[in-house]
Coordinates of N, CA and C and ligand atoms in Angstrom, one line a residue:
M8 N -25.7 0.4 10.1 CA -24.4 0.1 9.5 C -24.5 -0.9 8.7
H9 N -25.5 -1.8 9.2 CA -25.3 -3.4 8.7 C -25.8 -3.1 7.1
Q10 N -26.5 -2.3 6.8 CA -27.0 -2.3 5.6 C -25.9 -1.8 4.5
I11 N -25.1 -0.9 5.1 CA -23.9 -0.6 4.1 C -22.9 -1.8 4.1
L12 N -22.9 -2.6 5.1 CA -21.9 -3.5 5.1 C -22.4 -4.6 4.0
Q13 N -23.8 -4.9 4.1 CA -24.5 -5.8 3.1 C -24.2 -5.6 1.7
Y14 N -24.4 -4.1 1.4 CA -24.3 -3.8 0.1 C -22.6 -3.9 -0.4
A15 N -21.8 -3.6 0.6 CA -20.6 -3.7 0.3 C -20.1 -5.4 -0.1
Q16 N -20.8 -6.1 0.7 CA -20.5 -7.5 0.4 C -20.9 -7.7 -1.0
T17 N -22.2 -7.3 -1.5 CA -22.9 -7.5 -2.4 C -21.7 -7.4 -3.8
I18 N -21.3 -5.9 -3.7 CA -20.5 -5.4 -4.7 C -19.2 -6.1 -4.5
C19 N -18.6 -6.5 -3.5 CA -17.4 -7.4 -3.7 C -17.6 -8.9 -4.1
N20 N -18.9 -9.3 -4.1 CA -19.2 -10.9 -4.6 C -19.3 -10.4 -6.3
D21 N -19.9 -9.4 -6.6 CA -20.3 -9.3 -8.0 C -19.2 -8.4 -9.0
N22 N -18.3 -7.9 -8.4 CA -17.3 -7.2 -9.1 C -16.0 -8.0 -9.1
L23 N -15.7 -8.6 -10.4 CA -14.5 -9.4 -10.4 C -13.2 -9.0 -9.8
E24 N -12.8 -7.9 -10.1 CA -11.6 -7.2 -9.6 C -11.6 -7.3 -8.1
L25 N -12.6 -6.8 -7.5 CA -12.9 -6.8 -6.0 C -12.8 -8.4 -5.5
K26 N -13.5 -9.1 -6.1 CA -13.4 -10.6 -5.5 C -12.2 -11.2 -5.6
I27 N -11.3 -10.9 -6.6 CA -9.9 -11.5 -6.8 C -9.1 -10.8 -5.7
F28 N -9.2 -9.5 -5.5 CA -8.5 -8.6 -4.7 C -8.3 -9.3 -3.1
C29 N -9.6 -9.6 -2.7 CA -9.8 -10.2 -1.2 C -11.1 -10.7 -0.9
P30 N -11.2 -11.9 -0.2 CA -12.3 -12.5 0.2 C -13.1 -11.4 1.2
F31 N -14.2 -11.1 0.9 CA -15.0 -10.2 1.9 C -15.7 -10.9 2.9
N32 N -15.2 -10.8 4.2 CA -16.0 -11.5 5.2 C -16.6 -10.7 6.2
A33 N -18.0 -10.4 6.1 CA -18.9 -9.6 6.7 C -19.2 -10.0 8.0
N34 N -18.8 -11.4 8.6 CA -19.2 -11.9 9.7 C -18.5 -11.3 11.0
G35 N -17.5 -10.4 11.1 CA -16.8 -9.8 12.2 C -17.8 -9.2 13.1
A36 N -17.2 -8.9 14.3 CA -18.0 -8.4 15.4 C -18.5 -6.8 15.2
N37 N -19.5 -6.5 15.5 CA -20.0 -4.9 15.4 C -19.1 -4.4 16.4
N38 N -18.3 -3.4 16.3 CA -17.5 -2.6 17.0 C -18.2 -1.6 17.8
Y39 N -19.4 -1.2 17.5 CA -20.1 -0.3 17.9 C -19.5 1.2 18.1
L40 N -18.9 1.4 16.9 CA -18.1 2.7 17.0 C -19.1 4.0 17.2
K41 N -18.7 4.9 17.8 CA -19.6 6.1 18.3 C -19.8 7.0 17.0
P42 N -21.0 7.4 16.5 CA -21.0 8.4 15.5 C -20.3 9.5 15.8
T43 N -19.5 10.1 14.6 CA -18.7 11.5 14.8 C -18.9 12.0 13.6
N44 N -18.8 13.5 13.8 CA -18.9 14.4 12.5 C -17.6 14.8 12.2
T45 N -17.3 15.4 10.9 CA -16.0 16.1 10.5 C -16.9 17.3 9.6
T46 N -15.9 18.3 9.5 CA -16.6 19.3 8.6 C -17.3 18.7 7.2
A47 N -16.5 17.9 6.7 CA -17.1 17.4 5.5 C -18.2 16.4 5.4
S48 N -18.4 15.7 6.5 CA -19.4 14.6 6.5 C -20.9 15.1 6.1
S49 N -21.2 16.4 6.4 CA -22.6 16.8 6.1 C -22.7 17.0 4.7
L50 N -21.5 16.9 3.9 CA -21.5 17.2 2.5 C -21.9 15.8 1.9
V51 N -21.7 14.8 2.5 CA -21.9 13.5 1.8 C -23.4 13.5 1.5
S52 N -24.2 13.8 2.6 CA -25.6 13.5 2.3 C -26.2 14.6 1.6
E53 N -25.6 15.6 1.3 CA -26.1 16.7 0.4 C -25.9 16.6 -1.1
T54 N -24.9 15.5 -1.5 CA -24.3 15.5 -2.8 C -25.2 14.2 -3.7
N55 N -25.4 14.9 -4.7 CA -26.1 14.0 -5.7 C -24.9 13.2 -6.6
F56 N -24.4 12.4 -6.2 CA -23.1 11.6 -6.8 C -23.9 10.9 -8.1
K57 N -23.0 11.1 -9.0 CA -23.4 10.1 -10.3 C -22.8 8.8 -10.1
T58 N -23.8 7.7 -9.9 CA -23.8 6.5 -9.8 C -23.8 5.7 -10.8
S59 N -23.7 4.3 -10.7 CA -24.1 3.3 -11.8 C -25.1 2.4 -11.1
E60 N -25.9 1.5 -11.9 CA -26.8 0.5 -11.3 C -26.0 -0.2 -10.2
E61 N -24.7 -0.7 -10.3 CA -24.3 -1.2 -9.4 C -24.0 -0.6 -8.0
T62 N -23.6 0.6 -8.1 CA -23.3 1.4 -6.9 C -24.5 2.2 -6.3
L63 N -25.5 2.4 -7.0 CA -26.7 3.3 -6.4 C -27.1 2.8 -5.2
P64 N -27.6 1.4 -5.0 CA -28.1 0.9 -3.5 C -26.9 1.4 -2.4
M65 N -25.7 1.2 -2.5 CA -24.6 1.4 -1.6 C -24.4 3.0 -1.2
V66 N -24.5 3.8 -2.2 CA -24.3 5.2 -2.0 C -25.8 5.8 -1.4
E67 N -26.8 5.3 -1.8 CA -28.1 5.6 -1.0 C -28.1 5.3 0.4
A68 N -27.7 4.1 0.6 CA -27.5 3.5 2.3 C -26.4 4.3 2.8
I69 N -25.2 4.8 2.3 CA -24.2 5.7 3.0 C -25.0 6.9 3.3
K70 N -25.7 7.6 2.4 CA -26.2 9.0 2.5 C -27.4 8.9 3.7
N71 N -28.2 7.7 3.7 CA -29.1 7.4 4.6 C -28.6 7.3 6.0
H72 N -27.5 6.9 6.2 CA -27.0 6.5 7.5 C -25.6 7.4 8.0
V73 N -25.5 8.6 7.2 CA -24.7 9.4 7.7 C -24.4 9.7 9.0
G74 N -25.4 10.0 9.8 CA -25.5 10.2 11.1 C -25.0 9.1 12.1
E75 N -24.8 7.7 11.5 CA -24.5 6.8 12.7 C -23.0 6.3 12.3
V76 N -22.3 7.1 11.4 CA -20.9 7.0 11.1 C -19.8 7.5 11.8
N77 N -18.8 6.7 12.2 CA -17.6 7.4 12.8 C -16.6 8.0 11.9
W78 N -17.0 9.1 11.5 CA -16.2 10.0 10.3 C -15.0 10.3 10.8
R79 N -13.8 10.2 10.0 CA -12.6 10.6 10.4 C -11.9 11.4 9.1
Q80 N -10.8 12.1 9.6 CA -10.1 12.9 8.7 C -8.6 12.5 8.9
T81 N -8.0 11.9 7.9 CA -6.6 11.3 8.2 C -5.6 12.4 8.3
Y82 N -5.5 13.5 7.7 CA -4.3 14.4 7.5 C -4.4 15.7 8.3
S83 N -3.1 16.0 8.8 CA -3.3 17.3 9.4 C -3.4 18.6 8.4
M84 N -3.9 19.7 9.1 CA -4.0 20.9 7.9 C -2.5 21.2 7.4
S85 N -1.6 21.1 8.2 CA -0.1 21.5 7.6 C 0.2 20.2 6.6
E86 N -0.3 19.3 6.6 CA 0.0 18.2 5.5 C -0.7 18.6 4.2
V87 N -1.7 18.8 4.3 CA -2.9 19.0 3.3 C -3.4 20.2 3.0
G88 N -3.5 21.2 3.8 CA -4.2 22.5 3.8 C -5.4 22.6 4.2
E89 N -6.0 23.6 4.4 CA -7.3 23.7 5.2 C -8.6 23.2 4.4
D90 N -8.5 23.7 3.1 CA -9.5 23.1 1.9 C -9.7 21.8 1.8
F91 N -8.4 21.1 1.8 CA -8.7 19.5 1.7 C -9.0 19.1 2.8
A92 N -8.6 19.4 4.0 CA -8.8 18.8 5.2 C -10.3 19.1 5.6
S93 N -10.9 20.3 5.2 CA -12.4 20.5 5.4 C -13.2 20.0 4.4
R94 N -12.9 19.3 3.3 CA -13.8 18.9 2.2 C -13.5 17.4 2.1
H95 N -12.7 16.7 2.8 CA -12.4 15.3 2.7 C -12.6 14.4 3.9
C96 N -13.4 13.5 3.9 CA -13.6 12.6 5.1 C -13.6 11.2 4.8
Y97 N -13.5 10.3 5.8 CA -13.6 8.9 5.5 C -14.1 8.1 6.6
F98 N -14.6 7.0 6.5 CA -14.7 6.1 7.7 C -14.3 4.6 7.3
E99 N -13.9 3.9 8.4 CA -13.6 2.4 8.3 C -14.8 1.7 8.4
L100 N -15.3 0.9 7.2 CA -16.5 0.0 7.3 C -16.0 -1.0 8.1
I101 N -14.8 -1.7 7.6 CA -14.5 -3.2 8.0 C -13.1 -3.0 8.2
G102 N -12.5 -3.6 9.4 CA -11.2 -3.6 9.4 C -10.7 -3.6 11.0
P103 N -9.4 -3.6 11.4 CA -9.2 -3.8 12.6 C -9.9 -2.7 13.7
T104 N -9.6 -1.4 13.2 CA -10.3 -0.4 13.9 C -11.9 0.1 13.2
G105 N -12.5 -0.8 12.5 CA -13.6 -0.1 11.7 C -14.9 -0.5 12.4
H106 N -15.9 -0.2 11.7 CA -17.0 -0.3 12.4 C -17.6 -2.0 12.5
F107 N -17.0 -2.7 11.6 CA -17.0 -4.2 11.7 C -15.7 -4.7 11.8
Y108 N -15.5 -5.7 12.9 CA -14.0 -6.2 13.0 C -13.6 -7.0 11.8
N109 N -12.3 -6.9 11.3 CA -11.6 -7.8 10.4 C -10.2 -7.5 10.5
D110 N -9.4 -8.6 10.5 CA -7.9 -8.5 10.8 C -7.1 -8.8 9.4
A111 N -8.0 -9.0 8.4 CA -7.3 -9.6 7.0 C -7.4 -8.5 6.2
I112 N -8.4 -7.8 6.3 CA -8.7 -6.7 5.3 C -9.2 -5.6 6.0
R113 N -9.2 -4.4 5.2 CA -9.6 -3.0 5.7 C -10.4 -2.4 4.5
G114 N -11.6 -1.9 4.9 CA -12.3 -1.3 3.7 C -12.7 0.1 4.2
F115 N -12.5 1.1 3.5 CA -12.9 2.4 4.0 C -14.0 3.1 2.9
I116 N -14.7 4.0 3.3 CA -15.7 4.6 2.4 C -15.0 6.1 2.6
C117 N -14.7 6.7 1.3 CA -14.0 7.9 1.2 C -14.7 9.0 0.3
Y118 N -14.7 10.2 1.0 CA -15.4 11.3 0.2 C -14.4 12.5 0.1
W119 N -14.4 13.0 -1.2 CA -13.6 14.1 -1.6 C -14.6 15.2 -2.4
G120 N -14.5 16.4 -1.8 CA -15.3 17.5 -2.5 C -14.7 17.6 -4.1
E121 N -15.5 18.5 -4.9 CA -14.8 19.0 -6.2 C -13.6 19.7 -6.0
N122 N -12.8 19.4 -7.1 CA -11.9 20.4 -7.3 C -10.7 20.3 -6.5
L123 N -10.5 19.0 -5.8 CA -9.4 18.9 -4.6 C -8.2 18.1 -5.2
H124 N -7.1 18.4 -4.8 CA -5.8 17.7 -5.2 C -5.4 16.9 -4.1
Y125 N -5.6 15.5 -4.2 CA -4.9 14.6 -3.0 C -3.3 14.4 -3.5
K126 N -2.6 15.0 -2.8 CA -1.1 14.8 -3.0 C -0.7 13.4 -3.2
W127 N 0.6 13.4 -3.7 CA 1.2 12.1 -3.9 C 1.1 11.4 -2.5
H128 N 0.9 10.0 -2.3 CA 1.0 9.6 -0.8 C 1.2 7.9 -1.2
S129 N 1.6 7.4 -0.3 CA 1.8 5.9 -0.2 C 1.7 5.1 1.2
H130 N 1.5 4.0 0.9 CA 1.2 3.1 2.2 C 1.8 1.7 1.8
E131 N 1.9 1.1 2.9 CA 2.5 -0.3 2.6 C 1.5 -1.5 2.3
A132 N 0.3 -1.2 2.7 CA -0.9 -2.3 2.3 C -1.2 -2.0 0.7
E133 N -1.5 -3.2 0.3 CA -2.0 -3.2 -1.1 C -3.3 -2.6 -1.1
E134 N -3.8 -2.1 -2.3 CA -5.1 -1.2 -2.3 C -5.7 -1.5 -3.5
I135 N -7.1 -1.4 -3.5 CA -7.8 -1.4 -4.7 C -9.0 -0.2 -4.5
Y136 N -9.1 0.8 -5.4 CA -10.2 1.7 -5.2 C -11.3 1.2 -6.1
Y137 N -12.6 1.4 -5.6 CA -13.9 1.2 -6.4 C -14.8 2.5 -6.1
I138 N -15.0 3.0 -7.5 CA -15.6 4.2 -7.3 C -17.2 4.0 -7.2
L139 N -17.6 4.6 -6.2 CA -19.0 4.5 -5.9 C -20.0 5.7 -6.5
G140 N -19.4 6.9 -6.8 CA -20.2 7.9 -7.2 C -19.3 9.1 -7.6
G141 N -19.4 9.7 -8.7 CA -18.6 10.8 -9.1 C -17.5 10.2 -10.0
K142 N -16.7 11.2 -10.3 CA -15.4 10.8 -11.0 C -14.2 11.7 -10.6
A143 N -13.0 11.0 -11.0 CA -11.8 11.7 -10.8 C -10.5 11.2 -11.4
L144 N -9.6 12.1 -11.6 CA -8.3 11.8 -12.2 C -7.3 11.0 -11.3
F145 N -7.1 9.7 -11.5 CA -6.0 8.9 -10.7 C -4.8 8.9 -11.5
K146 N -3.6 9.1 -10.6 CA -2.4 9.0 -11.1 C -1.5 8.3 -10.2
T147 N -0.5 7.5 -11.2 CA 0.5 6.7 -10.6 C 1.7 7.1 -11.7
K148 N 3.0 6.9 -11.1 CA 4.0 7.3 -12.0 C 4.0 6.8 -13.3
T149 N 3.3 5.9 -13.5 CA 3.4 5.4 -14.9 C 2.0 5.6 -15.7
M150 N 1.0 5.9 -15.0 CA -0.3 6.3 -15.9 C -1.2 7.3 -15.2
T151 N -2.0 7.9 -16.0 CA -3.0 8.9 -15.5 C -4.3 8.3 -16.0
K152 N -5.3 8.3 -15.4 CA -6.7 7.6 -15.8 C -7.8 8.4 -15.2
V153 N -9.0 8.7 -15.8 CA -10.4 9.1 -15.2 C -10.9 7.8 -14.8
L154 N -11.5 7.7 -13.5 CA -12.3 6.7 -13.2 C -13.7 7.1 -12.7
K155 N -14.7 6.4 -13.1 CA -16.0 6.6 -12.5 C -16.5 5.6 -12.1
A156 N -17.9 5.7 -11.7 CA -18.6 4.6 -10.9 C -18.7 3.1 -11.3
N157 N -18.2 2.2 -10.5 CA -18.2 0.7 -10.9 C -16.8 0.6 -11.6
E158 N -15.9 1.5 -11.5 CA -14.5 0.9 -12.1 C -13.5 1.1 -10.9
T159 N -12.5 0.3 -10.9 CA -11.5 -0.1 -10.0 C -10.1 0.5 -10.4
K160 N -9.2 0.5 -9.5 CA -7.7 1.0 -9.9 C -6.8 0.3 -8.6
F161 N -6.0 -0.6 -8.9 CA -5.1 -1.4 -7.9 C -3.7 -0.6 -7.7
H162 N -3.5 -0.5 -6.6 CA -2.1 0.0 -6.2 C -1.3 -1.0 -5.4
K163 N 0.0 -1.0 -5.9 CA 1.0 -2.1 -5.2 C 1.5 -1.6 -3.8
S164 N 2.0 -2.2 -3.1 CA 2.5 -1.8 -1.8 C 3.6 -0.6 -2.0
W165 N 3.5 0.3 -1.4 CA 4.2 1.6 -1.4 C 4.5 2.2 -2.7
E166 N 3.3 2.0 -3.6 CA 3.4 2.5 -5.0 C 2.6 3.9 -4.7
S167 N 3.5 5.0 -5.0 CA 3.0 6.4 -4.9 C 2.0 6.7 -5.8
H168 N 0.9 7.4 -5.3 CA -0.2 7.7 -6.0 C -1.0 9.0 -5.7
A169 N -1.6 9.7 -6.7 CA -2.3 10.8 -6.3 C -3.6 10.8 -7.0
M170 N -4.5 11.8 -6.8 CA -5.8 12.0 -7.2 C -6.3 13.4 -7.4
E171 N -7.0 13.8 -8.5 CA -7.6 14.9 -8.5 C -9.1 14.9 -8.9
T172 N -9.9 15.5 -7.9 CA -11.4 15.5 -8.4 C -11.7 16.5 -9.4
L173 N -12.5 16.3 -10.2 CA -12.6 17.2 -11.1 C -14.1 18.3 -10.6
E174 N -14.9 18.5 -11.6 CA -16.1 19.3 -11.3 C -17.0 18.7 -10.3
E175 N -17.2 17.7 -10.0 CA -17.7 16.9 -9.2 C -17.4 16.2 -7.9
P176 N -17.9 16.0 -6.8 CA -17.3 15.2 -5.8 C -17.1 13.7 -6.0
L177 N -16.4 13.1 -5.2 CA -16.0 11.7 -5.4 C -16.3 10.9 -4.0
L178 N -17.2 9.7 -4.3 CA -17.3 8.8 -3.3 C -16.6 7.4 -3.6
A179 N -15.9 6.9 -2.9 CA -15.4 5.7 -3.3 C -15.0 4.8 -2.1
F180 N -15.0 3.6 -2.4 CA -14.9 2.3 -1.6 C -13.5 1.7 -1.7
I181 N -12.9 1.7 -0.8 CA -11.2 1.4 -0.9 C -11.0 0.3 0.1
L182 N -10.5 -0.7 -0.5 CA -9.9 -2.0 0.2 C -8.6 -2.1 0.2
W183 N -8.2 -2.4 1.6 CA -6.6 -2.8 1.8 C -6.4 -4.2 2.0
R184 N -5.3 -4.9 1.7 CA -4.8 -6.2 2.3 C -3.3 -6.3 2.3
G185 N -3.1 -7.4 3.3 CA -1.5 -7.5 3.3 C -0.8 -6.6 4.5
K186 N 0.6 -6.8 4.4 CA 1.3 -6.0 5.3 C 0.9 -4.6 5.5
G187 N 0.9 -3.9 6.7 CA 0.8 -2.6 6.9 C -0.5 -2.2 7.0
L188 N -1.5 -3.2 7.4 CA -2.8 -3.0 7.2 C -3.5 -2.1 8.3
D189 N -2.5 -2.1 9.4 CA -2.9 -1.2 10.5 C -2.4 0.1 10.6
K190 N -1.5 0.5 9.6 CA -1.0 1.7 9.4 C -1.8 2.6 8.3
L191 N -1.7 4.1 8.6 CA -2.3 4.8 7.6 C -1.4 5.2 6.2
A192 N -1.8 6.1 5.6 CA -1.0 6.5 4.1 C -0.1 7.6 4.8
Q193 N 0.9 7.8 4.1 CA 1.6 9.1 4.3 C 1.8 9.8 3.1
I194 N 2.0 11.2 3.2 CA 2.0 12.1 2.2 C 3.7 11.9 1.7
D195 N 3.8 11.7 0.2 CA 5.2 11.7 -0.3 C 5.9 12.9 -0.7
D196 N 5.0 14.1 -0.9 CA 5.6 15.2 -1.6 C 5.3 16.5 -0.5
Ligands
FE2_225 FE1 -4.1 4.8 -1.2

């Protein structure tokens, strides 16, 4: 897990939007979270994500350490449906309940299979998406944009957003800061 953390640190140092969003302090204690699987987590290691020069090392590290990760699933079947629930998973790399402790930021690694619709949702914490691999259509009430590896998107506190994966799966690094850090997202529609 340390290797993934180190690559996340490198990306946060090298990418200006991430660097401005929050200081990435990787010195927090290792929480030694137990490895867990979800239905989707095995798909992560099987996928050939379209990466960029900047994201390839971190994507390879995640794929190589899939079995050490505490994978989670955010939403219930009734909220998002069985297909979404079985082809989406995430883990908290750094944060209050993450692999590495931090009380000022939260960093998630999230996977979505191809052709999934992530419903309109929101959360109090401010957020920045950084695409590690694949591409997807990102929506807010004011804009729609396709993002690919090494691109970012910022969401304000409680700004509702949605996302659609296209013909390929998506792997993203998501950072949260500010109030509501310890809460999760809620579905808006
Ligand atoms: Fe979000």
